[in-house]
XYZ file of C-alpha atoms in Angstrom:
781
model
C 161.502 246.695 33.100
C 158.676 247.174 30.607
C 155.411 248.939 31.364
C 153.342 245.748 31.599
C 155.718 244.241 34.139
C 155.771 247.450 36.179
C 151.969 247.470 36.217
C 151.874 243.807 37.207
C 154.399 244.350 39.996
C 152.481 247.351 41.300
C 149.276 245.299 41.394
C 150.930 242.350 43.157
C 152.440 244.632 45.797
C 149.061 246.267 46.431
C 147.272 242.903 46.575
C 149.772 241.227 48.891
C 150.202 244.206 51.157
C 146.449 244.670 51.664
C 144.917 241.208 51.288
C 141.740 242.019 53.163
C 141.157 245.675 52.406
C 140.308 245.025 48.759
C 137.294 242.905 49.598
C 133.947 244.634 49.370
C 131.046 242.487 50.301
C 128.177 241.892 54.064
C 124.822 242.601 55.416
C 122.829 241.844 52.231
C 119.183 240.845 52.208
C 118.652 238.272 49.483
C 115.149 238.733 48.005
C 112.919 235.646 47.905
C 111.630 234.034 44.726
C 108.062 235.155 45.566
C 106.884 238.782 45.656
C 105.944 240.516 48.867
C 102.303 240.916 47.794
C 100.031 238.331 46.241
C 102.122 235.337 47.253
C 100.393 232.100 48.240
C 100.880 230.798 51.780
C 104.205 229.107 52.521
C 105.839 226.999 51.372
C 105.959 229.266 48.325
C 108.170 226.883 46.356
C 105.075 224.744 45.803
C 103.634 225.464 42.323
C 102.090 227.649 41.172
C 104.176 230.540 42.467
C 103.301 233.793 40.654
C 106.064 234.734 38.160
C 106.306 238.306 39.504
C 109.807 239.755 39.978
C 110.827 239.769 43.648
C 111.122 243.120 45.403
C 114.531 243.607 47.078
C 114.948 244.934 50.598
C 117.667 247.324 51.681
C 120.584 246.154 53.785
C 120.991 245.501 57.466
C 124.326 246.373 59.049
C 126.330 244.386 61.555
C 128.012 246.656 64.082
C 130.443 244.096 65.445
C 131.060 240.375 65.742
C 133.119 239.360 68.754
C 133.923 235.784 69.739
C 135.529 234.805 73.063
C 136.533 231.209 73.721
C 137.630 229.848 77.101
C 139.243 226.408 77.002
C 139.816 224.709 80.358
C 141.320 221.214 80.191
C 140.020 220.852 76.612
C 136.438 221.914 77.396
C 135.728 224.933 75.179
C 133.055 227.490 76.023
C 132.337 229.783 73.078
C 130.627 233.144 73.571
C 129.417 235.160 70.580
C 128.368 238.804 70.825
C 126.880 240.667 67.852
C 124.881 243.842 67.279
C 122.669 244.356 64.209
C 121.302 247.641 62.922
C 118.177 247.962 60.741
C 118.570 251.029 58.483
C 115.176 250.420 56.827
C 112.053 252.480 57.449
C 110.148 249.356 58.499
C 110.616 246.663 61.124
C 112.116 243.254 60.337
C 111.611 239.989 62.216
C 112.686 236.429 61.526
C 114.244 233.171 62.582
C 117.801 232.800 63.796
C 119.829 229.816 62.612
C 123.346 229.204 63.868
C 125.280 226.487 61.953
C 127.338 224.553 64.478
C 131.018 223.702 63.967
C 131.459 220.567 61.898
C 131.591 217.439 64.031
C 131.003 219.374 67.266
C 128.890 217.875 70.060
C 127.363 220.940 71.705
C 125.710 221.287 75.093
C 124.828 224.091 77.521
C 123.520 226.258 74.685
C 122.299 229.697 75.811
C 120.900 232.569 73.716
C 120.086 236.170 74.638
C 118.484 238.942 72.589
C 119.034 242.409 74.065
C 119.934 240.745 77.335
C 116.742 238.661 77.574
C 117.076 234.857 77.490
C 115.490 233.201 74.457
C 114.577 229.565 73.991
C 116.613 227.931 71.250
C 116.305 224.523 69.630
C 119.328 222.377 68.740
C 118.831 220.687 65.357
C 120.549 217.472 64.388
C 122.534 217.509 61.130
C 119.772 215.791 59.125
C 117.091 218.196 60.350
C 119.351 221.191 59.758
C 120.160 219.946 56.262
C 116.475 219.868 55.415
C 116.156 223.511 56.445
C 119.278 224.509 54.535
C 118.078 222.840 51.340
C 114.583 224.303 51.627
C 115.980 227.811 51.969
C 118.314 227.187 49.047
C 115.409 225.951 46.954
C 112.940 228.667 47.915
C 115.384 231.568 47.610
C 117.226 230.236 44.542
C 120.526 230.801 46.387
C 122.971 227.972 47.168
C 125.055 229.746 49.848
C 123.833 227.590 52.749
C 124.944 224.361 51.082
C 128.347 224.845 52.705
C 126.779 223.932 56.041
C 125.246 220.644 54.868
C 126.367 217.969 57.319
C 126.414 220.342 60.298
C 123.871 220.676 63.046
C 122.336 224.030 63.920
C 120.567 226.035 66.588
C 117.242 227.724 65.744
C 115.356 230.464 67.601
C 112.840 233.227 66.909
C 114.080 236.825 66.742
C 112.031 239.786 67.964
C 111.321 242.467 65.338
C 114.137 244.937 64.773
C 112.475 248.383 64.603
C 113.340 250.927 61.896
C 116.763 252.454 62.592
C 116.930 250.138 65.589
C 119.437 247.605 66.900
C 119.329 244.096 68.297
C 122.147 242.586 70.318
C 122.363 238.820 70.005
C 124.559 236.805 72.340
C 124.973 233.065 72.442
C 127.055 230.580 74.356
C 127.750 226.893 73.916
C 130.213 224.316 75.204
C 131.980 221.428 73.553
C 134.686 218.926 74.439
C 137.785 219.174 72.248
C 139.482 215.879 71.552
C 143.234 215.440 71.161
C 144.587 213.334 68.307
C 148.253 212.415 68.719
C 148.574 215.235 71.232
C 147.118 217.871 68.859
C 143.895 219.654 69.909
C 141.682 221.331 67.283
C 139.150 224.139 67.813
C 137.013 225.444 64.931
C 134.549 228.316 64.647
C 132.390 228.755 61.479
C 133.338 232.334 60.610
C 132.849 232.229 56.832
C 130.215 234.860 55.971
C 131.569 236.503 52.804
C 129.124 234.878 50.442
C 126.185 236.383 52.328
C 127.324 239.992 52.455
C 127.715 243.108 50.381
C 129.372 245.282 53.052
C 132.261 244.613 55.416
C 131.750 243.975 59.104
C 132.638 247.058 61.124
C 134.568 244.988 63.675
C 135.335 241.274 64.055
C 137.518 239.456 66.558
C 138.203 235.979 67.914
C 140.021 235.531 71.235
C 140.891 232.078 72.588
C 142.027 231.724 76.212
C 143.331 228.276 77.102
C 144.378 226.887 80.481
C 145.068 223.404 81.753
C 147.447 221.092 83.563
C 149.486 219.853 80.584
C 152.248 221.979 79.011
C 151.405 223.490 75.619
C 154.063 223.214 72.935
C 152.855 224.704 69.643
C 149.928 227.034 68.872
C 148.991 227.393 65.209
C 146.201 228.621 62.938
C 146.198 227.553 59.266
C 143.336 229.972 58.548
C 144.214 233.322 60.178
C 147.325 235.258 61.272
C 147.068 235.084 65.066
C 148.876 236.774 67.936
C 149.908 234.350 70.671
C 150.872 235.276 74.222
C 151.856 232.684 76.807
C 151.447 232.624 80.563
C 153.728 229.913 81.869
C 153.944 226.489 80.269
C 150.251 225.541 80.293
C 148.273 228.693 79.446
C 148.053 230.842 76.326
C 145.897 233.408 74.538
C 145.516 233.380 70.744
C 143.704 236.245 69.056
C 142.781 237.662 65.656
C 140.926 240.883 64.948
C 140.203 243.222 62.071
C 137.938 246.079 61.023
C 135.863 246.697 57.904
C 136.519 243.177 56.728
C 134.604 240.229 55.313
C 135.580 236.942 56.961
C 135.711 234.384 54.160
C 137.090 231.327 55.955
C 136.316 229.508 59.178
C 138.616 230.110 62.150
C 140.748 227.036 62.934
C 143.175 226.737 65.829
C 145.485 223.851 66.695
C 147.606 223.481 69.793
C 149.809 220.650 70.985
C 150.163 219.133 74.442
C 153.114 217.230 75.866
C 156.063 217.109 78.217
C 158.817 216.761 75.608
C 159.816 218.303 72.294
C 156.821 218.361 70.025
C 156.596 217.161 66.458
C 153.074 217.201 65.106
C 152.216 216.073 61.606
C 149.162 217.123 59.582
C 148.563 215.868 56.057
C 146.182 216.169 53.131
C 145.781 213.895 50.129
C 143.159 213.580 47.418
C 143.762 210.244 45.667
C 141.021 211.028 43.119
C 142.872 214.072 41.785
C 144.799 212.836 38.724
C 147.147 215.864 38.744
C 147.897 216.022 42.461
C 147.936 212.417 43.663
C 150.932 213.054 45.920
C 150.081 214.305 49.390
C 150.854 217.516 51.273
C 152.181 217.665 54.812
C 152.659 220.265 57.525
C 154.943 219.583 60.473
C 155.052 221.673 63.649
C 158.280 221.602 65.654
C 158.327 223.089 69.151
C 160.846 222.861 72.041
C 160.223 221.076 75.311
C 158.818 223.035 78.303
C 162.126 223.379 80.120
C 163.886 224.608 76.953
C 164.487 228.127 78.348
C 166.478 226.510 81.183
C 168.554 224.515 78.656
C 169.371 227.536 76.500
C 172.437 227.516 74.289
C 175.227 230.023 74.848
C 175.458 232.184 71.730
C 177.488 234.982 70.175
C 175.780 238.128 68.856
C 177.545 240.334 66.301
C 175.944 243.784 66.063
C 176.816 245.813 62.965
C 175.361 249.336 62.761
C 175.440 251.732 59.817
C 176.194 255.227 61.158
C 176.695 256.983 57.834
C 175.329 260.493 57.377
C 172.025 259.270 55.946
C 171.212 257.651 59.316
C 171.325 260.966 61.142
C 168.273 262.003 63.144
C 165.361 259.834 64.313
C 166.597 256.700 62.502
C 169.900 256.756 64.358
C 168.222 257.456 67.693
C 165.950 254.436 67.180
C 168.929 252.294 66.119
C 170.714 253.208 69.340
C 167.599 252.313 71.317
C 167.442 248.907 69.602
C 171.109 248.222 70.433
C 170.387 249.089 74.062
C 167.538 246.562 74.118
C 169.727 243.762 72.744
C 172.659 244.507 75.049
C 170.326 244.574 78.058
C 168.832 241.202 77.121
C 171.973 239.128 76.609
C 172.087 235.904 78.623
C 174.907 235.547 81.155
C 176.807 233.043 79.004
C 176.431 235.066 75.791
C 179.156 237.093 74.126
C 178.882 240.062 71.801
C 180.838 242.110 69.289
C 179.734 245.661 68.520
C 180.861 247.400 65.328
C 179.739 250.569 63.557
C 180.648 251.677 60.047
C 180.506 254.680 57.767
C 183.545 255.724 55.696
C 185.512 253.437 58.000
C 184.733 250.965 60.775
C 184.933 251.316 64.539
C 184.462 248.629 67.197
C 183.559 248.923 70.857
C 186.377 246.486 71.596
C 188.362 243.856 69.776
C 187.072 240.314 69.579
C 184.080 238.833 71.432
C 183.205 240.340 74.804
C 181.403 238.860 77.784
C 177.796 239.870 78.450
C 179.099 241.344 81.709
C 180.565 244.211 79.662
C 177.157 245.270 78.344
C 176.889 248.335 80.665
C 180.178 249.703 79.292
C 179.069 249.010 75.725
C 175.844 250.923 76.403
C 177.810 254.020 77.361
C 179.825 253.657 74.137
C 176.625 253.433 72.102
C 175.300 256.625 73.709
C 178.338 258.553 72.413
C 177.898 257.531 68.764
C 176.846 259.949 66.025
C 176.044 259.591 62.313
C 178.303 260.937 59.561
C 180.293 259.852 56.514
C 179.780 257.325 53.706
C 178.947 253.577 53.638
C 181.625 250.844 53.550
C 179.499 247.703 53.738
C 182.202 245.329 52.476
C 184.722 246.119 55.228
C 182.079 246.058 57.963
C 180.932 242.569 56.962
C 184.451 241.175 56.682
C 185.613 242.500 60.040
C 182.517 241.143 61.751
C 182.903 237.697 60.182
C 186.519 237.566 61.296
C 185.618 237.517 65.007
C 183.130 234.603 64.761
C 183.859 231.521 66.880
C 183.242 228.313 64.897
C 182.313 226.430 68.099
C 179.252 228.512 69.071
C 176.038 229.573 67.344
C 176.664 233.061 65.989
C 174.019 235.593 64.927
C 175.058 238.618 62.882
C 172.492 241.432 62.985
C 173.396 243.845 60.193
C 171.590 247.183 60.019
C 171.935 249.644 57.114
C 169.901 252.317 55.375
C 171.917 252.717 52.190
C 173.933 251.347 49.296
C 177.703 250.760 49.446
C 179.421 254.025 48.470
C 183.082 253.573 49.460
C 185.538 250.677 49.344
C 184.183 247.712 47.427
C 180.795 248.760 46.008
C 180.000 245.862 43.648
C 177.388 243.618 45.256
C 178.637 240.412 43.629
C 182.198 240.959 44.897
C 180.973 241.923 48.361
C 179.029 238.657 48.520
C 181.992 236.643 47.255
C 184.311 238.243 49.820
C 181.909 237.505 52.658
C 181.297 233.926 51.512
C 185.045 233.286 51.574
C 185.350 234.471 55.182
C 182.029 233.463 56.811
C 181.939 230.275 58.894
C 179.207 227.648 58.584
C 177.776 228.427 62.028
C 177.189 232.101 61.148
C 173.550 233.193 60.741
C 173.026 236.578 59.046
C 169.954 238.740 59.701
C 170.084 241.975 57.656
C 167.791 244.901 58.441
C 167.181 247.326 55.585
C 166.005 250.734 56.786
C 164.042 252.806 54.289
C 163.978 252.264 50.524
C 167.532 253.202 49.494
C 168.984 249.759 50.240
C 170.348 246.974 48.026
C 167.752 244.212 48.387
C 169.776 241.855 46.198
C 172.761 242.170 48.540
C 170.786 241.871 51.774
C 168.560 239.005 50.622
C 171.490 237.014 49.258
C 173.387 237.475 52.520
C 170.447 236.067 54.475
C 169.526 233.233 52.093
C 173.114 231.957 51.858
C 173.688 232.142 55.615
C 170.546 230.574 57.150
C 169.069 233.955 58.040
C 166.155 236.195 57.199
C 165.976 239.693 55.715
C 163.763 242.334 57.298
C 162.803 245.731 55.904
C 161.701 248.695 57.979
C 159.727 251.214 55.946
C 160.125 254.943 56.582
C 156.883 255.186 58.549
C 157.736 252.189 60.787
C 159.589 252.256 64.118
C 163.054 250.734 63.746
C 163.611 250.174 67.476
C 160.335 248.268 67.831
C 161.004 246.071 64.782
C 164.554 245.164 65.848
C 163.634 244.600 69.499
C 160.734 242.312 68.563
C 163.005 240.364 66.220
C 165.682 239.849 68.881
C 163.125 238.601 71.380
C 162.244 235.809 68.937
C 165.840 234.618 68.426
C 167.319 235.399 71.834
C 167.161 231.830 73.142
C 168.262 229.099 70.697
C 167.579 225.569 71.963
C 168.446 223.439 68.905
C 170.666 224.513 65.998
C 171.715 223.082 62.604
C 168.428 221.214 62.156
C 167.910 218.372 59.697
C 164.979 215.990 59.229
C 164.915 212.363 58.091
C 161.454 211.163 57.057
C 162.377 207.490 57.161
C 160.266 205.254 54.915
C 158.311 208.132 53.351
C 159.616 209.814 50.194
C 159.290 213.612 50.466
C 160.171 216.550 48.203
C 159.660 220.316 47.844
C 160.162 220.833 51.585
C 160.123 224.431 52.861
C 161.727 226.373 54.471
C 164.954 225.390 52.804
C 167.328 225.408 54.666
C 165.697 224.817 58.038
C 166.104 227.564 60.654
C 167.273 227.080 64.222
C 164.701 226.304 66.909
C 164.227 228.958 69.611
C 162.504 228.838 73.000
C 158.906 229.994 72.865
C 158.868 229.720 69.075
C 157.944 227.006 66.618
C 159.137 225.918 63.206
C 156.509 225.168 60.587
C 157.656 222.862 57.774
C 155.562 222.070 54.685
C 156.217 219.718 51.788
C 154.952 216.923 49.540
C 155.001 213.137 50.043
C 154.520 210.228 47.662
C 153.736 207.036 49.568
C 151.232 206.896 52.414
C 151.722 204.960 55.617
C 153.397 205.170 59.007
C 156.956 206.443 59.357
C 159.598 207.228 61.950
C 160.747 210.843 61.686
C 164.188 211.718 63.025
C 165.086 215.289 63.957
C 168.786 216.050 64.339
C 170.505 219.158 65.632
C 173.090 220.494 68.047
C 172.902 221.658 71.653
C 175.986 223.530 72.866
C 178.104 221.841 70.240
C 176.864 218.323 71.016
C 174.803 216.284 68.558
C 171.172 215.772 69.518
C 168.840 213.199 67.941
C 165.084 213.106 68.538
C 162.957 210.233 67.225
C 159.211 210.412 66.613
C 157.637 207.071 65.786
C 154.337 206.131 64.149
C 153.825 209.365 62.231
C 150.936 208.818 59.825
C 151.077 210.124 56.252
C 147.411 209.686 55.328
C 146.170 208.001 52.167
C 143.263 210.450 51.827
C 141.630 213.427 53.496
C 143.137 215.745 56.088
C 143.726 219.479 56.474
C 142.269 221.025 53.320
C 144.210 224.306 53.620
C 147.558 222.578 53.120
C 147.769 222.660 49.284
C 147.498 226.476 49.106
C 149.854 226.970 52.060
C 152.463 224.738 50.438
C 151.965 226.503 47.089
C 152.446 229.924 48.695
C 155.764 228.871 50.215
C 157.026 227.264 47.038
C 156.020 230.268 44.907
C 157.798 232.570 47.358
C 160.903 230.405 47.190
C 160.865 230.327 43.372
C 160.304 234.081 43.084
C 163.264 234.658 45.375
C 165.405 232.334 43.237
C 164.427 234.249 40.084
C 165.285 237.592 41.670
C 168.627 236.527 43.141
C 169.854 234.034 40.526
C 168.071 235.141 37.372
C 165.051 233.741 35.499
C 164.947 230.306 33.905
C 162.118 229.119 31.640
C 161.354 226.075 33.801
C 161.237 228.130 36.990
C 158.908 230.710 35.423
C 156.686 227.906 34.091
C 156.447 226.414 37.598
C 155.445 229.785 39.035
C 152.740 230.187 36.393
C 151.313 226.683 36.900
C 151.214 226.994 40.689
C 149.792 230.518 40.568
C 146.942 229.501 38.273
C 146.159 226.265 40.106
C 146.090 227.824 43.575
C 144.953 231.355 42.705
C 148.040 233.123 44.096
C 148.749 236.261 42.087
C 152.355 237.108 41.221
C 153.924 239.658 38.898
C 154.125 236.904 36.271
C 150.449 235.926 36.534
C 148.626 239.236 36.791
C 146.743 238.003 33.694
C 144.573 236.093 36.163
C 143.052 239.455 37.024
C 143.022 241.295 33.714
C 142.513 238.689 30.984
C 140.648 235.460 30.197
C 141.375 232.521 32.445
C 144.391 230.441 31.298
C 142.799 227.116 32.249
C 144.322 225.069 29.452
C 147.847 223.728 29.145
C 148.478 225.718 25.972
C 147.251 228.965 27.556
C 149.535 228.474 30.530
C 152.473 227.671 28.277
C 151.862 230.914 26.402
C 151.633 232.845 29.666
C 154.905 231.288 30.863
C 156.662 232.198 27.598
C 155.511 235.819 27.842
C 156.442 235.987 31.520
C 159.905 234.611 30.755
C 160.452 237.260 28.098
C 159.318 239.984 30.503
C 161.687 238.631 33.178
C 164.720 239.199 30.952
C 164.584 242.928 31.668
C 166.678 243.555 34.812
C 164.662 244.675 37.815
C 166.057 247.385 40.109
C 167.499 246.107 43.401
C 166.869 249.319 45.337
C 163.990 251.736 45.711
C 160.490 251.340 47.092
C 159.406 248.805 44.461
C 162.407 246.570 45.149
C 161.869 246.703 48.923
C 158.155 245.958 48.610
C 158.839 243.088 46.242
C 161.428 241.537 48.559
C 159.210 241.945 51.602
C 156.223 240.328 49.893
C 158.274 237.387 48.622
C 159.509 236.943 52.182
C 155.927 236.867 53.417
C 155.064 234.101 50.965
C 158.155 232.074 51.938
C 157.327 232.353 55.635
C 153.526 232.010 55.302
C 151.913 230.164 58.202
C 148.357 230.360 56.903
C 146.953 229.966 53.410
C 146.760 233.206 51.385
C 143.567 235.210 51.781
C 140.913 235.218 49.098
C 140.927 238.114 46.646
C 138.390 240.470 45.125
C 139.708 243.178 42.793
C 136.354 244.162 41.387
C 137.350 242.658 38.027
C 138.187 239.180 39.265
C 137.355 237.211 42.408
C 139.435 234.284 43.675
C 138.098 231.945 46.384
C 139.599 228.956 48.129
C 136.997 226.331 48.983
C 138.548 223.491 50.923
C 141.411 222.135 48.799
C 140.003 223.702 45.610
C 140.482 227.191 44.177
C 137.833 228.977 42.107
C 138.006 232.073 39.933
C 134.878 234.054 39.052
C 134.697 235.221 35.455
C 131.619 236.145 33.410
C 129.390 235.025 36.274
C 130.846 231.489 36.418
C 132.854 230.119 39.333
C 135.478 227.930 37.663
C 137.652 225.357 39.408
C 141.299 226.078 38.501
C 141.791 222.329 38.069
C 139.419 222.464 35.097
C 141.255 221.759 31.829
C 139.133 223.522 29.234
C 140.749 221.765 26.263
C 140.507 218.171 27.484
C 137.572 217.959 29.921
C 133.941 217.586 28.820
C 131.869 218.751 31.798
C 128.726 216.948 32.854
C 125.987 219.624 32.753
C 123.522 219.741 35.622
C 120.698 222.250 36.071
C 120.807 224.415 39.173
C 118.304 223.111 41.762
C 117.317 220.249 39.463
C 116.780 216.743 40.877
C 120.204 215.827 39.473
C 121.655 218.776 41.381
C 120.433 217.504 44.750
C 121.401 213.954 43.808
C 124.951 215.161 43.142
C 124.976 216.671 46.636
C 123.917 213.316 48.052
C 126.474 211.347 46.030
C 129.323 213.838 46.551
C 128.794 215.736 49.834
C 132.390 216.952 49.558
C 131.222 219.240 46.718
C 128.630 221.091 48.838
C 130.961 223.980 49.734
C 131.926 224.408 46.067
C 128.314 224.416 44.885
C 127.535 227.004 47.572
C 129.521 229.581 45.596
C 126.680 230.371 43.228
C 124.210 229.217 40.601
C 126.862 228.716 37.902
C 129.841 226.607 38.957
C 132.346 224.358 37.194
C 133.948 221.959 39.656
C 136.309 219.010 39.128
C 136.140 215.863 41.249
C 137.750 212.536 40.536
C 138.865 213.689 37.111
C 135.276 214.568 36.103
C 134.143 218.150 35.575
C 130.606 219.118 36.579
C 129.027 222.283 35.173
C 126.127 223.691 37.188
C 124.017 225.566 34.656
C 122.357 228.556 36.284
C 120.242 229.294 33.232
C 118.652 225.866 33.548
C 117.679 226.301 37.172
C 114.489 224.429 37.925
C 111.436 226.461 38.843
C 108.515 225.051 40.839
C 106.581 222.550 38.744
C 109.146 222.437 35.907
C 110.955 219.363 34.622
C 114.519 219.947 33.514
C 116.236 218.226 30.634
C 118.552 215.392 31.487
C 122.263 216.149 31.582
C 123.719 216.595 28.103
C 127.140 215.099 28.742
C 128.119 211.587 29.759
C 130.425 211.207 32.745
C 133.680 209.316 32.408
C 133.635 205.714 33.693
C 135.297 206.604 37.019
C 133.004 209.588 37.724
C 130.187 209.224 40.251
C 126.900 208.439 38.581
C 124.220 211.113 38.851
C 120.872 209.349 38.993
C 117.823 211.344 37.733
C 115.029 211.637 40.298
C 111.440 212.862 40.017
C 111.188 216.630 40.101
C 110.293 217.821 43.600
C 111.222 220.277 46.290
C 113.919 219.062 48.679
C 111.437 217.989 51.355
C 107.978 218.595 52.678
C 108.471 220.851 55.721
C 108.707 224.549 54.900
C 111.725 226.669 55.712
C 111.460 228.879 58.834
C 110.380 231.896 56.764
C 109.806 232.044 53.056
C 107.249 234.223 51.266
C 108.088 237.872 51.732
C 111.258 236.916 53.586
C 114.936 237.191 52.930
C 118.105 235.479 54.090
C 120.691 237.443 56.025
C 123.570 235.431 57.475
C 125.633 237.879 59.498
C 128.688 236.806 61.391
C 128.216 233.100 61.806
C 124.561 232.775 61.646
C 121.595 232.993 59.393
C 118.696 235.361 59.938
C 115.641 234.461 57.888
C 113.893 237.834 57.943
C 110.351 239.022 57.378
C 109.307 242.589 56.717
C 106.755 243.783 59.269
């Protein structure tokens, strides 16, 4: 592997392993366009405003941002608790603005500052928009445009003394509606664009209770922990420290008495390159699934070679004890250990009733000898019963050293003896393992590879894994989408469905409309068919996070194919195109971080050619780099939420709805922009044409909120927001210099003016500080 590829791989591993820790941005005070002294009375965007450079203020700090949500029978009560610290040597006061969740009808709004109730005013969307646009205009900062179309709550904030704190708490209620049995809760958590320092602590906890059983619980925006209490109640939570939230928190959960299949889609018919739609399908078992569990066979294969001696082997024994103690009464098991040879607890499959005797046998084991992986796999496969679901859990910390040691021949031998019902779940312990061997075993046998790093607890990892797969309820899954043509469906192949778990399937579809989806599988050897009628594949709109989630899974799948089957020029080209379009960094597209943007077809072709040449050098299959690479590819393949945004210091990547933007040379550029074939329509920042574009295309508000210089593509037309041409009070900007294509929305010039007549809550001598979810318009005292 050449030096450039090693550097690229090292960067990708660091980026994927620590997606949030590389972000450095919060608590910034944005200086106003008018100076602190000598400024005319507000509104100071009315000409003439003295052309004196604004004087910046130092930062405020948010101590924590905690959100607790209680949902009872679909009525959600949201409580927000935040503490702010003023490190300045002067007091700061201002107006508090809380942008409400999009589409939410809010009542019972309460606000406290340091425990004292404060009167707040609920603003309708139109009134809130006027305030947002006035602040944008007066402060020359577009960040609040993302909230256009949302209502808000406004209240006055007492002065925060020097080196003092203010605790702000708020509470509001809203009714959550269910569409096709799927309930959606959203909290506007995106604050990255307002901050220069991370939040010290942030958390969202959702507690839900009701009378109807809950099937699936899912967040497309954040990795959540879900705990269930019976069939109807659950808690979903996400927390982090020293982090900048850069996306709103979205949670979906499904209600119903039977097996759940919930479909979410996204389609942008105006996008000439991506006219086909994206879909996400949630599969979850029925409430009584644990009582209809399938009898299974568990094959436990433990490496007890000399390298396992010590704490690793003790933890492995503890993990075996956990599994043996949690077998269901109808389960069977086979227990085998290997080193220079193999040794079994007993021949064939044994009843779960023998688990206590097997535990005593496990306690007597010790680690010594070499590693005969080939023989251990073959002897385990030989005991499998073709009539029952069989799960082989294979644990090793080393490479094959005796017997057959060639990975290709080991795989061929196992493939010749393994039955179709056998699922293989390898666990690699440490870094001295053959990732090619373990990953191929899992991918060819409907399983999943797991890697336990030296600093991680093996017994905890293996026990947690077994809890997830201990109760299969539907095996050998297949899906028929009926009248709808689908492709690029992941995961491929589909896993089994387990009690208390859910299967998330993503893919692409061509034709819109209603379809009957048929799910087929087996229950205790008998065929099972489930039919879900009237599933809508939308013609436009939908869940905007789906394109990046689908791209992450496909990139992970393709990377795995390259590693296990070798590189092909078409596969590498696909990886490059998807990585550039959706801003997902891989070892083949590290150029996105270090070099000029490859936003033309020819540039991407060149990148793909270079990446293909680099891929010809064989990559090691063992060692820390190989383990990290395999683990990160596995994370992409199994992603349940869209990849996090990235900030390396040199390059920033942001997902905004269905679009992806990369910041280079001060310009936020849409990755759909084709620099060689698109002539962008130039529009001055804060010009009349700028606000007219917002009126004509409100879907672009979040993109324009990125900054003063933005290139965005909509309907095949590129728009270039020219920061240098930003209108100042009393100035008339030149008309746009480019002509839009015939199908592009027309931007109609308007007389130069401020957005509206009523001043923003605080302007001259003020600054904007959105912290957590809200906006503080601050004044120095």
